[in-house]
Short mmCIF file of N, CA, C and O in Angstrom, two decimals:
data_model
loop_
_atom_site.label_atom_id
_atom_site.label_comp_id
_atom_site.label_asym_id
_atom_site.label_seq_id
_atom_site.Cartn_x
_atom_site.Cartn_y
_atom_site.Cartn_z
N MET A 1 41.81 63.47 121.76
CA MET A 1 42.50 64.29 121.57
C MET A 1 43.74 64.56 120.74
O MET A 1 44.49 63.59 120.58
N ASN A 2 43.64 65.58 119.73
CA ASN A 2 44.82 65.79 118.96
C ASN A 2 45.64 66.99 119.79
O ASN A 2 45.23 68.07 119.87
N ASN A 3 46.66 66.30 119.72
CA ASN A 3 48.67 67.55 120.06
C ASN A 3 49.46 67.16 119.05
O ASN A 3 49.19 66.65 118.88
N LEU A 4 49.51 68.61 118.77
CA LEU A 4 49.86 69.70 117.41
C LEU A 4 51.23 70.08 118.08
O LEU A 4 51.10 71.41 119.10
N ILE A 5 52.59 69.70 117.97
CA ILE A 5 53.87 69.98 118.92
C ILE A 5 54.59 70.19 117.74
O ILE A 5 54.85 69.82 117.08
N ILE A 6 54.85 71.91 118.02
CA ILE A 6 55.89 72.63 117.23
C ILE A 6 56.75 72.79 116.95
O ILE A 6 57.57 73.46 118.58
N ASP A 7 58.79 72.60 117.05
CA ASP A 7 59.21 72.68 117.02
C ASP A 7 60.87 72.41 116.35
O ASP A 7 61.50 72.66 115.42
N ALA A 8 61.01 74.42 115.97
CA ALA A 8 62.26 75.06 115.60
C ALA A 8 63.56 75.47 116.23
O ALA A 8 63.70 76.53 115.63
N THR A 9 63.37 75.13 117.27
CA THR A 9 64.62 75.51 116.97
C THR A 9 65.62 74.97 117.26
O THR A 9 66.44 75.12 117.72
N THR A 10 65.38 73.59 116.42
CA THR A 10 67.18 73.33 116.11
C THR A 10 67.15 73.02 114.52
O THR A 10 66.65 74.48 114.03
N ASP A 11 67.94 72.44 113.84
CA ASP A 11 68.47 72.97 111.74
C ASP A 11 67.19 71.62 111.30
O ASP A 11 66.93 72.66 110.00
N LYS A 12 66.16 71.36 111.95
CA LYS A 12 65.10 70.63 111.81
C LYS A 12 63.88 70.99 112.57
O LYS A 12 63.62 72.07 113.54
N ILE A 13 62.23 72.14 111.26
CA ILE A 13 61.46 72.58 111.95
C ILE A 13 60.52 71.35 112.06
O ILE A 13 60.58 70.62 111.14
N VAL A 14 59.91 71.00 112.63
CA VAL A 14 58.95 69.29 113.65
C VAL A 14 58.28 69.57 113.69
O VAL A 14 57.79 70.26 114.57
N PHE A 15 57.22 69.41 112.71
CA PHE A 15 55.33 69.48 112.83
C PHE A 15 55.02 67.70 113.65
O PHE A 15 55.56 66.80 113.64
N LEU A 16 54.35 67.59 115.10
CA LEU A 16 53.90 65.91 115.20
C LEU A 16 52.29 66.32 115.97
O LEU A 16 51.75 67.62 116.34
N ILE A 17 51.67 65.94 115.09
CA ILE A 17 50.05 64.70 115.50
C ILE A 17 50.31 64.46 116.64
O ILE A 17 51.04 63.24 116.16
N ILE A 18 50.02 64.04 117.56
CA ILE A 18 49.65 62.77 118.21
C ILE A 18 48.74 62.65 119.59
O ILE A 18 48.16 63.66 119.56
N ASN A 19 48.16 61.96 118.84
CA ASN A 19 46.55 61.63 120.34
C ASN A 19 46.97 59.95 120.45
O ASN A 19 47.29 59.62 120.28
N ASN A 20 45.61 59.70 121.38
CA ASN A 20 46.26 58.65 121.79
C ASN A 20 45.70 56.91 121.61
O ASN A 20 46.39 56.27 121.46
N ILE A 21 45.66 57.34 119.65
CA ILE A 21 46.01 56.65 119.21
C ILE A 21 47.34 55.75 118.03
O ILE A 21 47.88 55.63 118.32
N LYS A 22 47.77 57.52 116.56
CA LYS A 22 48.76 57.01 116.88
C LYS A 22 49.34 58.44 116.36
O LYS A 22 48.29 59.41 117.24
N SER A 23 50.39 59.54 116.12
CA SER A 23 51.10 59.81 115.64
C SER A 23 51.66 59.97 114.51
O SER A 23 52.05 59.10 113.50
N TYR A 24 51.74 61.99 113.93
CA TYR A 24 52.06 62.32 112.08
C TYR A 24 52.88 62.85 112.74
O TYR A 24 53.21 63.95 113.45
N SER A 25 54.01 62.99 111.75
CA SER A 25 55.41 63.62 112.51
C SER A 25 55.29 64.03 110.21
O SER A 25 55.79 63.12 109.73
N ILE A 26 55.75 65.13 110.74
CA ILE A 26 56.65 66.30 109.05
C ILE A 26 58.39 66.44 110.05
O ILE A 26 58.30 67.28 110.59
N GLU A 27 58.99 66.87 108.69
CA GLU A 27 59.92 68.08 109.67
C GLU A 27 60.94 68.71 108.33
O GLU A 27 60.72 68.37 106.80
N PHE A 28 61.19 69.88 108.57
CA PHE A 28 61.76 70.88 107.20
C PHE A 28 62.69 71.27 107.45
O PHE A 28 62.68 71.62 108.78
N THR A 29 63.29 71.62 106.30
CA THR A 29 64.95 72.68 106.53
C THR A 29 64.62 74.14 108.24
O THR A 29 63.31 74.28 107.51
N ASN A 30 65.06 73.59 108.31
CA ASN A 30 64.75 75.21 108.85
C ASN A 30 65.58 76.11 108.89
O ASN A 30 66.88 76.48 109.13
N ASN A 31 65.24 77.17 107.95
CA ASN A 31 65.87 78.48 107.39
C ASN A 31 64.22 79.58 107.25
O ASN A 31 63.22 79.36 106.71
N ARG A 32 64.79 80.91 106.80
CA ARG A 32 64.25 81.83 106.50
C ARG A 32 62.62 81.56 105.83
O ARG A 32 61.68 81.71 105.98
N GLU A 33 62.98 80.98 104.54
CA GLU A 33 62.20 80.91 103.68
C GLU A 33 60.80 79.88 104.45
O GLU A 33 59.59 80.22 104.41
N ASN A 34 61.40 78.28 104.84
CA ASN A 34 59.94 77.49 106.34
C ASN A 34 59.47 78.93 106.34
O ASN A 34 58.28 78.51 106.84
N PHE A 35 60.48 79.57 107.35
CA PHE A 35 59.75 80.11 109.26
C PHE A 35 58.71 81.35 108.52
O PHE A 35 58.32 81.59 109.83
N ASP A 36 59.26 81.96 107.84
CA ASP A 36 58.67 82.21 106.89
C ASP A 36 57.72 82.30 106.04
O ASP A 36 56.52 83.49 106.45
N LYS A 37 56.70 80.98 106.15
CA LYS A 37 54.99 80.48 105.71
C LYS A 37 54.97 79.79 106.51
O LYS A 37 55.03 78.21 106.37
N LEU A 38 55.09 78.95 108.27
CA LEU A 38 55.18 77.72 109.02
C LEU A 38 53.65 77.63 108.81
O LEU A 38 53.58 77.15 108.58
N SER A 39 52.78 79.15 108.90
CA SER A 39 51.68 78.57 109.03
C SER A 39 50.72 77.57 107.89
O SER A 39 50.40 76.96 107.84
N ILE A 40 50.99 78.12 106.83
CA ILE A 40 51.27 77.22 106.00
C ILE A 40 51.62 76.30 105.79
O ILE A 40 50.98 75.16 105.21
N LEU A 41 53.07 75.96 106.26
CA LEU A 41 53.74 73.83 106.53
C LEU A 41 52.01 73.17 107.62
O LEU A 41 52.43 72.84 106.80
N ILE A 42 51.85 73.89 108.68
CA ILE A 42 51.04 73.45 108.81
C ILE A 42 49.81 73.25 109.05
O ILE A 42 49.19 72.42 109.10
N PHE A 43 49.36 74.16 108.15
CA PHE A 43 47.66 73.95 107.72
C PHE A 43 47.74 72.71 106.53
O PHE A 43 46.94 71.28 106.20
N ASP A 44 49.38 72.32 105.56
CA ASP A 44 49.20 71.58 104.53
C ASP A 44 49.56 70.67 105.51
O ASP A 44 48.97 69.20 105.13
N PHE A 45 50.52 69.89 106.70
CA PHE A 45 50.56 69.17 107.72
C PHE A 45 49.64 68.61 108.04
O PHE A 45 48.63 67.71 108.15
N LEU A 46 48.15 69.71 108.54
CA LEU A 46 47.21 69.30 108.95
C LEU A 46 46.50 68.01 107.86
O LEU A 46 45.61 66.74 108.02
N HIS A 47 46.44 69.11 106.18
CA HIS A 47 46.00 68.32 105.37
C HIS A 47 46.47 67.05 105.24
O HIS A 47 45.35 66.38 105.21
N LYS A 48 46.76 66.80 105.01
CA LYS A 48 48.14 65.47 104.57
C LYS A 48 47.28 65.24 105.48
O LYS A 48 47.63 63.55 104.66
N ASN A 49 46.96 64.95 106.63
CA ASN A 49 46.36 63.91 107.11
C ASN A 49 45.13 64.10 108.08
O ASN A 49 44.59 63.42 108.69
N ASP A 50 44.19 64.37 106.90
CA ASP A 50 43.02 64.16 106.99
C ASP A 50 42.44 65.26 108.72
O ASP A 50 41.59 64.44 109.44
N LEU A 51 43.72 66.36 108.96
CA LEU A 51 42.96 66.81 109.90
C LEU A 51 42.01 68.72 109.76
O LEU A 51 42.79 69.38 108.33
N LYS A 52 42.04 68.38 110.69
CA LYS A 52 41.60 70.27 110.28
C LYS A 52 41.99 71.03 111.89
O LYS A 52 42.19 70.11 112.55
N ILE A 53 41.97 72.63 111.78
CA ILE A 53 42.56 73.20 112.80
C ILE A 53 41.87 72.59 114.20
O ILE A 53 42.03 73.24 114.74
N ASP A 54 40.46 72.50 113.42
CA ASP A 54 39.58 73.11 114.51
C ASP A 54 39.56 70.52 115.55
O ASP A 54 39.12 70.89 116.32
N ASP A 55 40.44 70.60 114.87
CA ASP A 55 40.48 69.01 115.99
C ASP A 55 41.82 68.57 116.21
O ASP A 55 41.95 68.22 116.78
N ILE A 56 42.38 70.38 116.47
CA ILE A 56 43.37 70.02 117.69
C ILE A 56 43.32 70.69 118.87
O ILE A 56 42.23 72.11 119.27
N LYS A 57 43.72 70.17 120.11
CA LYS A 57 42.73 70.36 121.21
C LYS A 57 44.06 71.94 121.69
O LYS A 57 43.99 72.26 122.66
N ASN A 58 45.04 71.35 121.78
CA ASN A 58 46.10 71.52 121.85
C ASN A 58 47.88 72.09 122.14
O ASN A 58 47.48 71.68 120.51
N ILE A 59 48.27 73.24 121.53
CA ILE A 59 49.20 72.86 120.40
C ILE A 59 50.26 73.68 121.64
O ILE A 59 50.40 74.28 122.40
N LEU A 60 51.65 72.74 121.53
CA LEU A 60 52.99 72.51 122.38
C LEU A 60 54.05 73.18 122.02
O LEU A 60 54.13 72.13 120.56
N VAL A 61 54.40 74.27 122.00
CA VAL A 61 55.81 74.68 121.47
C VAL A 61 57.50 74.47 122.50
O VAL A 61 57.33 74.97 123.33
N ASN A 62 58.15 74.48 121.04
CA ASN A 62 59.41 74.37 121.69
C ASN A 62 60.14 75.94 121.94
O ASN A 62 59.98 76.76 120.81
N GLN A 63 59.45 76.41 123.19
CA GLN A 63 60.80 77.57 123.26
C GLN A 63 61.73 77.83 123.77
O GLN A 63 61.74 79.58 124.06
N GLY A 64 62.36 76.99 123.22
CA GLY A 64 64.63 77.09 123.59
C GLY A 64 64.71 76.76 124.06
O GLY A 64 63.93 75.34 125.18
N PRO A 65 65.68 76.40 124.33
CA PRO A 65 66.71 77.67 123.80
C PRO A 65 67.13 77.47 122.25
O PRO A 65 66.63 76.34 121.84
N GLY A 66 67.07 77.87 121.45
CA GLY A 66 68.14 77.45 119.71
C GLY A 66 67.69 79.54 118.51
O GLY A 66 67.71 80.26 120.22
N LYS A 67 67.29 79.26 118.04
CA LYS A 67 67.56 80.34 117.33
C LYS A 67 66.43 81.10 117.51
O LYS A 67 65.84 81.89 117.00
N TYR A 68 67.38 82.27 117.44
CA TYR A 68 66.03 83.80 117.31
C TYR A 68 64.85 83.49 117.25
O TYR A 68 63.66 84.33 117.09
N SER A 69 65.39 83.79 115.99
CA SER A 69 64.05 84.03 114.76
C SER A 69 63.27 82.73 114.42
O SER A 69 62.13 82.74 114.22
N SER A 70 63.70 81.67 114.78
CA SER A 70 63.29 80.41 114.64
C SER A 70 62.36 80.29 116.02
O SER A 70 60.96 79.52 115.74
N VAL A 71 63.24 80.20 117.14
CA VAL A 71 61.46 80.39 118.63
C VAL A 71 60.78 81.53 118.01
O VAL A 71 59.70 81.41 118.15
N ARG A 72 60.83 82.55 117.89
CA ARG A 72 60.06 83.56 117.22
C ARG A 72 58.92 83.77 116.80
O ARG A 72 58.16 83.97 116.93
N ALA A 73 59.62 82.71 116.01
CA ALA A 73 58.51 82.66 114.29
C ALA A 73 57.48 80.89 114.52
O ALA A 73 56.00 81.68 114.34
N SER A 74 58.36 80.73 115.67
CA SER A 74 56.70 79.21 115.87
C SER A 74 56.21 80.04 117.60
O SER A 74 54.97 79.64 117.46
N LEU A 75 56.83 80.26 118.04
CA LEU A 75 55.89 80.90 119.03
C LEU A 75 54.58 82.25 118.83
O LEU A 75 54.14 81.64 119.41
N SER A 76 54.93 82.72 116.75
CA SER A 76 54.47 84.10 116.91
C SER A 76 53.01 83.31 116.69
O SER A 76 51.95 83.64 116.33
N THR A 77 53.65 82.68 115.62
CA THR A 77 52.68 81.16 115.14
C THR A 77 51.13 80.27 115.81
O THR A 77 50.54 80.47 115.88
N ALA A 78 52.24 79.80 116.83
CA ALA A 78 51.60 78.81 117.72
C ALA A 78 50.57 80.03 118.05
O ALA A 78 49.56 79.51 119.32
N LYS A 79 51.30 80.51 118.61
CA LYS A 79 50.02 81.88 119.87
C LYS A 79 48.78 82.73 118.38
O LYS A 79 47.70 82.69 119.61
N ALA A 80 49.67 82.95 117.85
CA ALA A 80 48.72 83.44 116.76
C ALA A 80 47.23 82.21 116.40
O ALA A 80 45.77 82.51 116.42
N LEU A 81 47.58 81.00 116.33
CA LEU A 81 46.82 79.62 115.71
C LEU A 81 46.13 79.97 116.67
O LEU A 81 44.71 79.04 116.77
N CYS A 82 46.58 79.44 118.54
CA CYS A 82 45.70 79.41 119.40
C CYS A 82 44.67 80.83 119.37
O CYS A 82 43.27 80.31 120.16
N LEU A 83 45.19 81.70 119.64
CA LEU A 83 44.16 82.52 119.62
C LEU A 83 42.84 83.49 118.26
O LEU A 83 41.70 82.84 119.12
N VAL A 84 43.44 82.48 117.42
CA VAL A 84 42.53 82.18 117.04
C VAL A 84 41.48 81.20 116.87
O VAL A 84 40.45 81.10 116.34
N ASN A 85 42.35 80.52 117.01
CA ASN A 85 41.25 79.29 116.31
C ASN A 85 40.59 78.19 118.68
O ASN A 85 40.07 77.99 118.47
N LYS A 86 40.57 79.71 118.70
CA LYS A 86 40.29 78.63 120.82
C LYS A 86 41.75 77.97 120.83
O LYS A 86 40.39 76.37 121.76
N ILE A 87 42.59 77.74 121.34
CA ILE A 87 43.08 75.92 120.89
C ILE A 87 44.15 76.63 122.18
O ILE A 87 44.85 77.17 122.41
N ASN A 88 44.33 75.32 123.49
CA ASN A 88 45.19 75.29 124.63
C ASN A 88 46.73 75.54 124.45
O ASN A 88 46.82 74.65 123.55
N LEU A 89 47.27 76.54 124.25
CA LEU A 89 48.40 76.75 124.08
C LEU A 89 50.13 76.63 125.51
O LEU A 89 49.26 77.00 126.86
N TYR A 90 50.86 76.03 124.88
CA TYR A 90 51.51 74.84 126.37
C TYR A 90 52.80 75.33 125.94
O TYR A 90 53.29 75.83 124.17
N GLY A 91 54.11 75.52 126.36
CA GLY A 91 55.60 76.10 126.31
C GLY A 91 56.16 74.96 126.72
O GLY A 91 55.56 74.55 127.79
N PHE A 92 56.98 74.04 125.67
CA PHE A 92 58.10 73.22 126.51
C PHE A 92 59.10 73.97 126.37
O PHE A 92 59.56 75.06 125.88
N ASP A 93 60.89 73.34 126.91
CA ASP A 93 62.34 74.02 126.38
C ASP A 93 63.18 72.84 126.06
O ASP A 93 62.27 71.40 126.43
N SER A 94 63.74 72.81 125.43
CA SER A 94 64.48 71.12 124.75
C SER A 94 64.72 70.29 125.44
O SER A 94 65.31 69.68 125.40
N LYS A 95 65.16 71.12 126.78
CA LYS A 95 66.19 70.04 127.75
C LYS A 95 65.19 69.15 127.89
O LYS A 95 65.32 68.07 128.93
N GLN A 96 63.36 69.32 128.07
CA GLN A 96 62.43 68.68 128.52
C GLN A 96 62.59 67.31 126.87
O GLN A 96 61.66 66.11 127.33
N ILE A 97 63.11 67.19 126.07
CA ILE A 97 63.02 66.39 125.18
C ILE A 97 64.95 65.96 124.69
O ILE A 97 65.11 66.07 125.50
N ILE A 98 64.10 64.48 125.32
CA ILE A 98 65.60 63.63 125.33
C ILE A 98 64.97 62.15 124.16
O ILE A 98 63.90 61.96 123.76
N SER A 99 66.80 62.08 123.80
CA SER A 99 66.21 61.85 122.57
C SER A 99 65.84 61.54 121.80
O SER A 99 64.97 60.37 120.82
N ASN A 100 64.96 62.86 121.43
CA ASN A 100 63.88 63.21 119.98
C ASN A 100 62.52 62.89 120.11
O ASN A 100 61.63 61.89 119.26
N ASN A 101 62.87 62.96 121.42
CA ASN A 101 60.89 61.28 121.83
C ASN A 101 59.90 62.68 122.58
O ASN A 101 60.40 62.94 124.16
N TYR A 102 59.24 62.85 121.91
CA TYR A 102 58.07 64.30 121.87
C TYR A 102 57.18 63.57 122.96
O TYR A 102 56.55 64.43 123.14
N THR A 103 57.12 62.02 122.87
CA THR A 103 56.76 62.44 123.73
C THR A 103 55.97 61.97 125.72
O THR A 103 55.35 62.38 126.21
N LYS A 104 57.54 62.68 125.37
CA LYS A 104 57.57 63.37 126.93
C LYS A 104 56.52 64.33 127.30
O LYS A 104 56.57 64.21 128.56
N ILE A 105 56.89 64.96 125.98
CA ILE A 105 55.73 66.45 126.74
C ILE A 105 54.79 66.27 126.59
O ILE A 105 54.24 67.02 127.46
N ILE A 106 54.12 65.10 125.50
CA ILE A 106 52.21 65.11 126.52
C ILE A 106 52.28 64.26 127.76
O ILE A 106 51.63 64.70 128.54
N ASP A 107 52.80 63.33 128.69
CA ASP A 107 53.28 63.57 129.51
C ASP A 107 53.64 64.07 129.72
O ASP A 107 52.85 64.15 130.95
N LEU A 108 53.90 65.67 129.85
CA LEU A 108 54.40 66.60 131.03
C LEU A 108 53.52 67.21 130.87
O LEU A 108 52.69 67.28 131.96
N LEU A 109 52.41 66.71 129.86
CA LEU A 109 50.96 68.10 129.52
C LEU A 109 50.54 67.52 130.45
O LEU A 109 48.84 68.03 131.65
N ASN A 110 49.81 65.75 130.35
CA ASN A 110 49.17 64.90 130.73
C ASN A 110 48.90 65.09 132.16
O ASN A 110 48.05 65.08 133.45
N GLN A 111 50.32 64.90 133.41
CA GLN A 111 50.74 65.18 134.24
C GLN A 111 50.49 66.61 134.74
O GLN A 111 50.39 66.84 136.55
N GLY A 112 49.96 67.27 133.73
CA GLY A 112 49.77 69.04 134.09
C GLY A 112 51.32 69.77 134.86
O GLY A 112 50.66 70.57 135.61
N LEU A 113 52.30 69.06 134.68
CA LEU A 113 53.11 69.84 134.46
C LEU A 113 53.60 71.54 133.40
O LEU A 113 54.75 71.79 133.67
N LEU A 114 53.09 71.30 131.86
CA LEU A 114 53.49 72.36 131.29
C LEU A 114 51.97 73.89 131.66
O LEU A 114 51.46 73.11 131.99
N GLU A 115 52.65 74.67 132.12
CA GLU A 115 51.70 75.72 132.39
C GLU A 115 50.99 76.64 130.97
O GLU A 115 51.32 76.49 130.12
N LYS A 116 49.69 76.23 131.14
CA LYS A 116 48.59 76.79 129.97
C LYS A 116 49.25 78.45 129.61
O LYS A 116 49.27 79.31 131.05
N ASN A 117 49.56 78.71 128.61
CA ASN A 117 49.44 80.18 128.23
C ASN A 117 50.76 80.56 129.15
O ASN A 117 50.86 82.49 129.01
N ASN A 118 51.92 80.11 129.32
CA ASN A 118 52.22 80.72 129.93
C ASN A 118 54.17 80.63 129.06
O ASN A 118 54.49 79.81 129.58
N ILE A 119 54.29 81.01 128.01
CA ILE A 119 55.26 81.33 126.98
C ILE A 119 56.14 82.14 127.13
O ILE A 119 56.33 83.87 127.32
N LYS A 120 57.00 81.94 127.97
CA LYS A 120 58.71 82.40 127.86
C LYS A 120 60.34 82.13 126.83
O LYS A 120 60.28 80.66 127.14
N PRO A 121 59.81 83.22 125.73
CA PRO A 121 61.12 82.74 125.32
C PRO A 121 62.67 82.41 125.92
O PRO A 121 62.75 83.14 125.94
N ILE A 122 63.22 81.73 125.49
CA ILE A 122 64.75 81.24 125.59
C ILE A 122 65.89 81.22 124.93
O ILE A 122 65.42 79.97 123.29
N TYR A 123 65.98 81.95 124.04
CA TYR A 123 67.20 82.21 123.14
C TYR A 123 68.83 81.56 123.10
O TYR A 123 69.12 81.41 124.04
#
């Protein structure tokens, strides 16, 4: 099962794909140019790792706190991808990430501690 994590709350936009075997990640500068083309960056990231959007089971998005525009762009993009492709959407917040260890988010998902489709932006 492939999980896509999107975090745009800091000075970097981070995408991670974590599954049972391995993980992939990439970072971009968090600026207007990049969050204007966030969906293109996601599809390029998937393509570079020989994946398609259909291979993604869950999208987990950081709902903040963070920069207003970045949080809104990442949440909107994640919601649209999930709606169109029938992917599960989960939100988490920045304080759940310890030392940039995103596997903790997957642990929370597996324990049933993240609410599905209940995204509440924190600015």
